[in-house]
Amino acid sequence: MKAKEIVTLQRSLLVDTEKLLNKQVEMEGKSSAYYLSMASWCHMMGYENAAKYLYTHADEERMHMMKIFRYINEAGGHAMQPEITDIRHNFNSLREVFELILEHEIKVTKAINNIVDHAFSVKDFATFSFMQWYVTEQREEETMSRRALELFDIIGEDGVGLWTIDQELGKLHDASVQGEA
Ligand SMILES: [Fe+2]
Ligand SMILES: [Fe+2]
């Protein structure tokens, strides 16, 4: 009997599902590193509230990574500490940072949906159910990222605009920490 067959006899988590989940571990880990790098740039540039928002976001992405990491091992698989490379450190503007966040979150939503679709198609309802938390979380994160980006159009970036946007990002951060956003 092949090693792969022995493994699958002792658990219901399929090898393909495990691979997809480990890919998601990598994606959440990269999100955390990406947002930490953005937080650092904002902090260095004096955008204190944007930095606060992004430091928190980086911590949340690490938590997302760990939740899947533990799930894989608890389901009888092997969670892999991902290689995190190619993290961008410099950005052209505060607006660009928030454009990149929304773009990235949409990419993550697609990856989550792909896992949910896969889990359903192979009748892995444990993974399907586990991933529902991520479906809800992505919807909330996309909304928050879109709101953050909208501030740039609503307030405008001229004069004290950027300062005001930074203040509003602080409020958005506080609301989300209190579970209101
Ligand atoms: Fe995430
Ligand atoms: Fe996220």
PDB file of C-alpha atoms and ligand atoms in Angstrom:
ATOM      1  CA  MET A   1       0.000   0.000   0.000  1.00  0.00           C
ATOM      2  CA  LYS A   2       1.294   3.455  -0.893  1.00  0.00           C
ATOM      3  CA  ALA A   3       2.058   5.954   1.879  1.00  0.00           C
ATOM      4  CA  LYS A   4      -0.630   8.301   0.538  1.00  0.00           C
ATOM      5  CA  GLU A   5      -3.290   5.561   0.814  1.00  0.00           C
ATOM      6  CA  ILE A   6      -2.272   4.696   4.405  1.00  0.00           C
ATOM      7  CA  VAL A   7      -2.498   8.366   5.345  1.00  0.00           C
ATOM      8  CA  THR A   8      -5.962   8.799   3.844  1.00  0.00           C
ATOM      9  CA  LEU A   9      -7.275   5.682   5.619  1.00  0.00           C
ATOM     10  CA  GLN A  10      -6.517   7.256   8.983  1.00  0.00           C
ATOM     11  CA  ARG A  11      -8.313  10.526   8.391  1.00  0.00           C
ATOM     12  CA  SER A  12     -11.085  12.107   6.371  1.00  0.00           C
ATOM     13  CA  LEU A  13      -9.031  15.135   5.267  1.00  0.00           C
ATOM     14  CA  LEU A  14      -8.057  14.530   1.641  1.00  0.00           C
ATOM     15  CA  VAL A  15      -4.515  15.247   0.442  1.00  0.00           C
ATOM     16  CA  ASP A  16      -5.799  17.798  -2.102  1.00  0.00           C
ATOM     17  CA  THR A  17      -7.773  19.628   0.583  1.00  0.00           C
ATOM     18  CA  GLU A  18      -4.723  19.646   2.852  1.00  0.00           C
ATOM     19  CA  LYS A  19      -2.682  21.205   0.028  1.00  0.00           C
ATOM     20  CA  LEU A  20      -5.282  23.915  -0.539  1.00  0.00           C
ATOM     21  CA  LEU A  21      -5.421  24.660   3.193  1.00  0.00           C
ATOM     22  CA  ASN A  22      -1.631  24.887   3.400  1.00  0.00           C
ATOM     23  CA  LYS A  23      -1.702  27.288   0.439  1.00  0.00           C
ATOM     24  CA  GLN A  24      -4.162  29.395   2.409  1.00  0.00           C
ATOM     25  CA  VAL A  25      -1.849  29.284   5.437  1.00  0.00           C
ATOM     26  CA  GLU A  26       0.804  30.769   3.148  1.00  0.00           C
ATOM     27  CA  MET A  27      -1.577  33.410   1.810  1.00  0.00           C
ATOM     28  CA  GLU A  28      -2.646  34.543   5.306  1.00  0.00           C
ATOM     29  CA  GLY A  29       1.004  34.582   6.430  1.00  0.00           C
ATOM     30  CA  LYS A  30       1.898  36.697   3.408  1.00  0.00           C
ATOM     31  CA  SER A  31      -1.031  39.022   4.120  1.00  0.00           C
ATOM     32  CA  SER A  32       0.280  39.512   7.647  1.00  0.00           C
ATOM     33  CA  ALA A  33       3.801  40.295   6.420  1.00  0.00           C
ATOM     34  CA  TYR A  34       2.463  42.554   3.650  1.00  0.00           C
ATOM     35  CA  TYR A  35       0.351  44.591   6.080  1.00  0.00           C
ATOM     36  CA  LEU A  36       3.179  44.791   8.605  1.00  0.00           C
ATOM     37  CA  SER A  37       5.407  46.208   5.889  1.00  0.00           C
ATOM     38  CA  MET A  38       2.694  48.721   4.959  1.00  0.00           C
ATOM     39  CA  ALA A  39       2.278  49.607   8.668  1.00  0.00           C
ATOM     40  CA  SER A  40       5.980  50.310   8.908  1.00  0.00           C
ATOM     41  CA  TRP A  41       5.926  52.578   5.841  1.00  0.00           C
ATOM     42  CA  CYS A  42       2.899  54.508   7.201  1.00  0.00           C
ATOM     43  CA  HIS A  43       4.514  54.795  10.637  1.00  0.00           C
ATOM     44  CA  MET A  44       7.772  56.060   9.121  1.00  0.00           C
ATOM     45  CA  MET A  45       5.852  58.597   6.985  1.00  0.00           C
ATOM     46  CA  GLY A  46       3.955  59.959  10.009  1.00  0.00           C
ATOM     47  CA  TYR A  47       0.554  58.456   9.189  1.00  0.00           C
ATOM     48  CA  GLU A  48       0.075  57.352  12.780  1.00  0.00           C
ATOM     49  CA  ASN A  49      -3.510  56.117  12.525  1.00  0.00           C
ATOM     50  CA  ALA A  50      -3.020  54.327   9.229  1.00  0.00           C
ATOM     51  CA  ALA A  51      -0.068  52.586  10.924  1.00  0.00           C
ATOM     52  CA  LYS A  52      -2.241  51.615  13.902  1.00  0.00           C
ATOM     53  CA  TYR A  53      -4.894  50.268  11.513  1.00  0.00           C
ATOM     54  CA  LEU A  54      -2.309  48.207   9.662  1.00  0.00           C
ATOM     55  CA  TYR A  55      -0.450  46.891  12.728  1.00  0.00           C
ATOM     56  CA  THR A  56      -3.778  45.530  13.963  1.00  0.00           C
ATOM     57  CA  HIS A  57      -4.602  44.141  10.528  1.00  0.00           C
ATOM     58  CA  ALA A  58      -1.230  42.359  10.391  1.00  0.00           C
ATOM     59  CA  ASP A  59      -1.977  40.720  13.770  1.00  0.00           C
ATOM     60  CA  GLU A  60      -5.400  39.636  12.541  1.00  0.00           C
ATOM     61  CA  GLU A  61      -3.926  38.010   9.435  1.00  0.00           C
ATOM     62  CA  ARG A  62      -1.486  36.086  11.629  1.00  0.00           C
ATOM     63  CA  MET A  63      -4.492  34.883  13.660  1.00  0.00           C
ATOM     64  CA  HIS A  64      -6.214  33.819  10.404  1.00  0.00           C
ATOM     65  CA  MET A  65      -3.089  31.872   9.466  1.00  0.00           C
ATOM     66  CA  MET A  66      -2.888  30.118  12.846  1.00  0.00           C
ATOM     67  CA  LYS A  67      -6.553  29.129  12.835  1.00  0.00           C
ATOM     68  CA  ILE A  68      -6.082  27.158   9.577  1.00  0.00           C
ATOM     69  CA  PHE A  69      -2.664  25.917  10.716  1.00  0.00           C
ATOM     70  CA  ARG A  70      -4.161  24.266  13.808  1.00  0.00           C
ATOM     71  CA  TYR A  71      -7.144  22.949  11.851  1.00  0.00           C
ATOM     72  CA  ILE A  72      -4.891  21.079   9.412  1.00  0.00           C
ATOM     73  CA  ASN A  73      -3.017  19.321  12.214  1.00  0.00           C
ATOM     74  CA  GLU A  74      -6.173  18.599  14.189  1.00  0.00           C
ATOM     75  CA  ALA A  75      -7.698  17.013  11.072  1.00  0.00           C
ATOM     76  CA  GLY A  76      -4.711  14.667  10.786  1.00  0.00           C
ATOM     77  CA  GLY A  77      -2.721  16.638   8.216  1.00  0.00           C
ATOM     78  CA  HIS A  78       0.608  18.419   8.406  1.00  0.00           C
ATOM     79  CA  ALA A  79       0.553  22.214   8.611  1.00  0.00           C
ATOM     80  CA  MET A  80       3.539  23.826   6.950  1.00  0.00           C
ATOM     81  CA  GLN A  81       5.248  26.996   8.138  1.00  0.00           C
ATOM     82  CA  PRO A  82       5.257  29.003   4.896  1.00  0.00           C
ATOM     83  CA  GLU A  83       8.205  30.713   3.247  1.00  0.00           C
ATOM     84  CA  ILE A  84       7.484  34.447   3.261  1.00  0.00           C
ATOM     85  CA  THR A  85       9.452  36.268   0.570  1.00  0.00           C
ATOM     86  CA  ASP A  86       9.137  39.184  -1.884  1.00  0.00           C
ATOM     87  CA  ILE A  87       7.499  41.591   0.538  1.00  0.00           C
ATOM     88  CA  ARG A  88       7.314  45.134  -0.786  1.00  0.00           C
ATOM     89  CA  HIS A  89       8.689  47.771   1.606  1.00  0.00           C
ATOM     90  CA  ASN A  90       8.085  51.073  -0.185  1.00  0.00           C
ATOM     91  CA  PHE A  91       4.919  52.671  -1.501  1.00  0.00           C
ATOM     92  CA  ASN A  92       4.215  55.748  -3.604  1.00  0.00           C
ATOM     93  CA  SER A  93       1.389  57.166  -1.519  1.00  0.00           C
ATOM     94  CA  LEU A  94      -1.047  56.444   1.306  1.00  0.00           C
ATOM     95  CA  ARG A  95      -3.759  56.018  -1.289  1.00  0.00           C
ATOM     96  CA  GLU A  96      -1.713  53.380  -3.100  1.00  0.00           C
ATOM     97  CA  VAL A  97      -1.363  51.416   0.162  1.00  0.00           C
ATOM     98  CA  PHE A  98      -5.147  51.269   0.534  1.00  0.00           C
ATOM     99  CA  GLU A  99      -5.696  50.449  -3.134  1.00  0.00           C
ATOM    100  CA  LEU A 100      -3.301  47.517  -2.753  1.00  0.00           C
ATOM    101  CA  ILE A 101      -5.094  46.319   0.401  1.00  0.00           C
ATOM    102  CA  LEU A 102      -8.492  46.163  -1.334  1.00  0.00           C
ATOM    103  CA  GLU A 103      -6.944  44.419  -4.348  1.00  0.00           C
ATOM    104  CA  HIS A 104      -5.246  41.902  -2.035  1.00  0.00           C
ATOM    105  CA  GLU A 105      -8.386  41.221   0.009  1.00  0.00           C
ATOM    106  CA  ILE A 106     -10.368  40.473  -3.162  1.00  0.00           C
ATOM    107  CA  LYS A 107      -7.657  37.971  -4.141  1.00  0.00           C
ATOM    108  CA  VAL A 108      -7.955  36.331  -0.696  1.00  0.00           C
ATOM    109  CA  THR A 109     -11.756  36.133  -1.013  1.00  0.00           C
ATOM    110  CA  LYS A 110     -11.361  34.264  -4.316  1.00  0.00           C
ATOM    111  CA  ALA A 111      -8.935  31.794  -2.701  1.00  0.00           C
ATOM    112  CA  ILE A 112     -11.326  31.217   0.230  1.00  0.00           C
ATOM    113  CA  ASN A 113     -14.253  30.685  -2.147  1.00  0.00           C
ATOM    114  CA  ASN A 114     -12.171  28.182  -4.075  1.00  0.00           C
ATOM    115  CA  ILE A 115     -11.536  26.143  -0.895  1.00  0.00           C
ATOM    116  CA  VAL A 116     -15.222  26.261   0.052  1.00  0.00           C
ATOM    117  CA  ASP A 117     -16.172  25.113  -3.459  1.00  0.00           C
ATOM    118  CA  HIS A 118     -13.615  22.293  -3.319  1.00  0.00           C
ATOM    119  CA  ALA A 119     -14.673  21.156   0.177  1.00  0.00           C
ATOM    120  CA  PHE A 120     -18.309  20.999  -0.940  1.00  0.00           C
ATOM    121  CA  SER A 121     -17.491  19.084  -4.116  1.00  0.00           C
ATOM    122  CA  VAL A 122     -15.562  16.361  -2.214  1.00  0.00           C
ATOM    123  CA  LYS A 123     -18.220  16.299   0.560  1.00  0.00           C
ATOM    124  CA  ASP A 124     -15.730  17.435   3.206  1.00  0.00           C
ATOM    125  CA  PHE A 125     -18.387  19.169   5.285  1.00  0.00           C
ATOM    126  CA  ALA A 126     -16.083  19.664   8.266  1.00  0.00           C
ATOM    127  CA  THR A 127     -13.776  21.839   6.165  1.00  0.00           C
ATOM    128  CA  PHE A 128     -16.768  23.418   4.428  1.00  0.00           C
ATOM    129  CA  SER A 129     -18.200  24.395   7.817  1.00  0.00           C
ATOM    130  CA  PHE A 130     -14.820  25.517   9.198  1.00  0.00           C
ATOM    131  CA  MET A 131     -14.319  27.826   6.198  1.00  0.00           C
ATOM    132  CA  GLN A 132     -17.632  29.651   6.724  1.00  0.00           C
ATOM    133  CA  TRP A 133     -15.916  31.811   9.356  1.00  0.00           C
ATOM    134  CA  TYR A 134     -13.502  32.971   6.628  1.00  0.00           C
ATOM    135  CA  VAL A 135     -16.339  33.703   4.184  1.00  0.00           C
ATOM    136  CA  THR A 136     -17.896  36.084   6.719  1.00  0.00           C
ATOM    137  CA  GLU A 137     -14.534  37.548   7.692  1.00  0.00           C
ATOM    138  CA  GLN A 138     -13.661  38.284   4.042  1.00  0.00           C
ATOM    139  CA  ARG A 139     -16.933  40.060   3.467  1.00  0.00           C
ATOM    140  CA  GLU A 140     -16.236  42.255   6.493  1.00  0.00           C
ATOM    141  CA  GLU A 141     -12.625  42.903   5.489  1.00  0.00           C
ATOM    142  CA  GLU A 142     -13.576  43.820   1.924  1.00  0.00           C
ATOM    143  CA  THR A 143     -16.200  46.258   3.212  1.00  0.00           C
ATOM    144  CA  MET A 144     -13.723  47.850   5.598  1.00  0.00           C
ATOM    145  CA  SER A 145     -11.021  48.112   2.925  1.00  0.00           C
ATOM    146  CA  ARG A 146     -13.496  49.692   0.499  1.00  0.00           C
ATOM    147  CA  ARG A 147     -14.591  52.182   3.153  1.00  0.00           C
ATOM    148  CA  ALA A 148     -10.983  53.115   3.868  1.00  0.00           C
ATOM    149  CA  LEU A 149     -10.321  53.702   0.170  1.00  0.00           C
ATOM    150  CA  GLU A 150     -13.509  55.756  -0.246  1.00  0.00           C
ATOM    151  CA  LEU A 151     -12.153  58.254   2.321  1.00  0.00           C
ATOM    152  CA  PHE A 152      -9.622  59.399  -0.261  1.00  0.00           C
ATOM    153  CA  ASP A 153     -12.400  60.418  -2.686  1.00  0.00           C
ATOM    154  CA  ILE A 154     -14.810  61.772  -0.090  1.00  0.00           C
ATOM    155  CA  ILE A 155     -12.290  63.913   1.767  1.00  0.00           C
ATOM    156  CA  GLY A 156      -9.775  64.596  -0.995  1.00  0.00           C
ATOM    157  CA  GLU A 157      -6.015  64.606  -0.530  1.00  0.00           C
ATOM    158  CA  ASP A 158      -5.265  68.340  -0.832  1.00  0.00           C
ATOM    159  CA  GLY A 159      -4.444  70.650   2.079  1.00  0.00           C
ATOM    160  CA  VAL A 160      -5.306  68.978   5.366  1.00  0.00           C
ATOM    161  CA  GLY A 161      -7.002  66.167   3.440  1.00  0.00           C
ATOM    162  CA  LEU A 162      -4.358  63.542   4.143  1.00  0.00           C
ATOM    163  CA  TRP A 163      -4.286  64.485   7.819  1.00  0.00           C
ATOM    164  CA  THR A 164      -8.093  64.172   7.974  1.00  0.00           C
ATOM    165  CA  ILE A 165      -8.024  60.827   6.157  1.00  0.00           C
ATOM    166  CA  ASP A 166      -5.489  59.570   8.709  1.00  0.00           C
ATOM    167  CA  GLN A 167      -7.815  60.679  11.554  1.00  0.00           C
ATOM    168  CA  GLU A 168     -10.743  58.875   9.917  1.00  0.00           C
ATOM    169  CA  LEU A 169      -8.639  55.727   9.468  1.00  0.00           C
ATOM    170  CA  GLY A 170      -8.045  55.839  13.228  1.00  0.00           C
ATOM    171  CA  LYS A 171     -11.811  55.920  13.822  1.00  0.00           C
ATOM    172  CA  LEU A 172     -12.329  53.042  11.383  1.00  0.00           C
ATOM    173  CA  HIS A 173      -9.681  51.084  13.275  1.00  0.00           C
ATOM    174  CA  ASP A 174     -11.281  51.741  16.676  1.00  0.00           C
ATOM    175  CA  ALA A 175     -14.736  50.813  15.381  1.00  0.00           C
ATOM    176  CA  SER A 176     -13.472  47.542  13.926  1.00  0.00           C
ATOM    177  CA  VAL A 177     -11.634  46.634  17.127  1.00  0.00           C
ATOM    178  CA  GLN A 178     -14.921  47.158  18.983  1.00  0.00           C
ATOM    179  CA  GLY A 179     -16.646  44.979  16.377  1.00  0.00           C
ATOM    180  CA  GLU A 180     -18.752  47.784  14.997  1.00  0.00           C
ATOM    181  CA  ALA A 181     -17.374  48.018  11.445  1.00  0.00           C
TER     182      ALA A 181
HETATM  183 FE    FE B   1      -7.069  36.902   6.276  1.00  0.00          FE
HETATM  184 FE    FE B   2      -7.556  40.024   5.226  1.00  0.00          FE
END
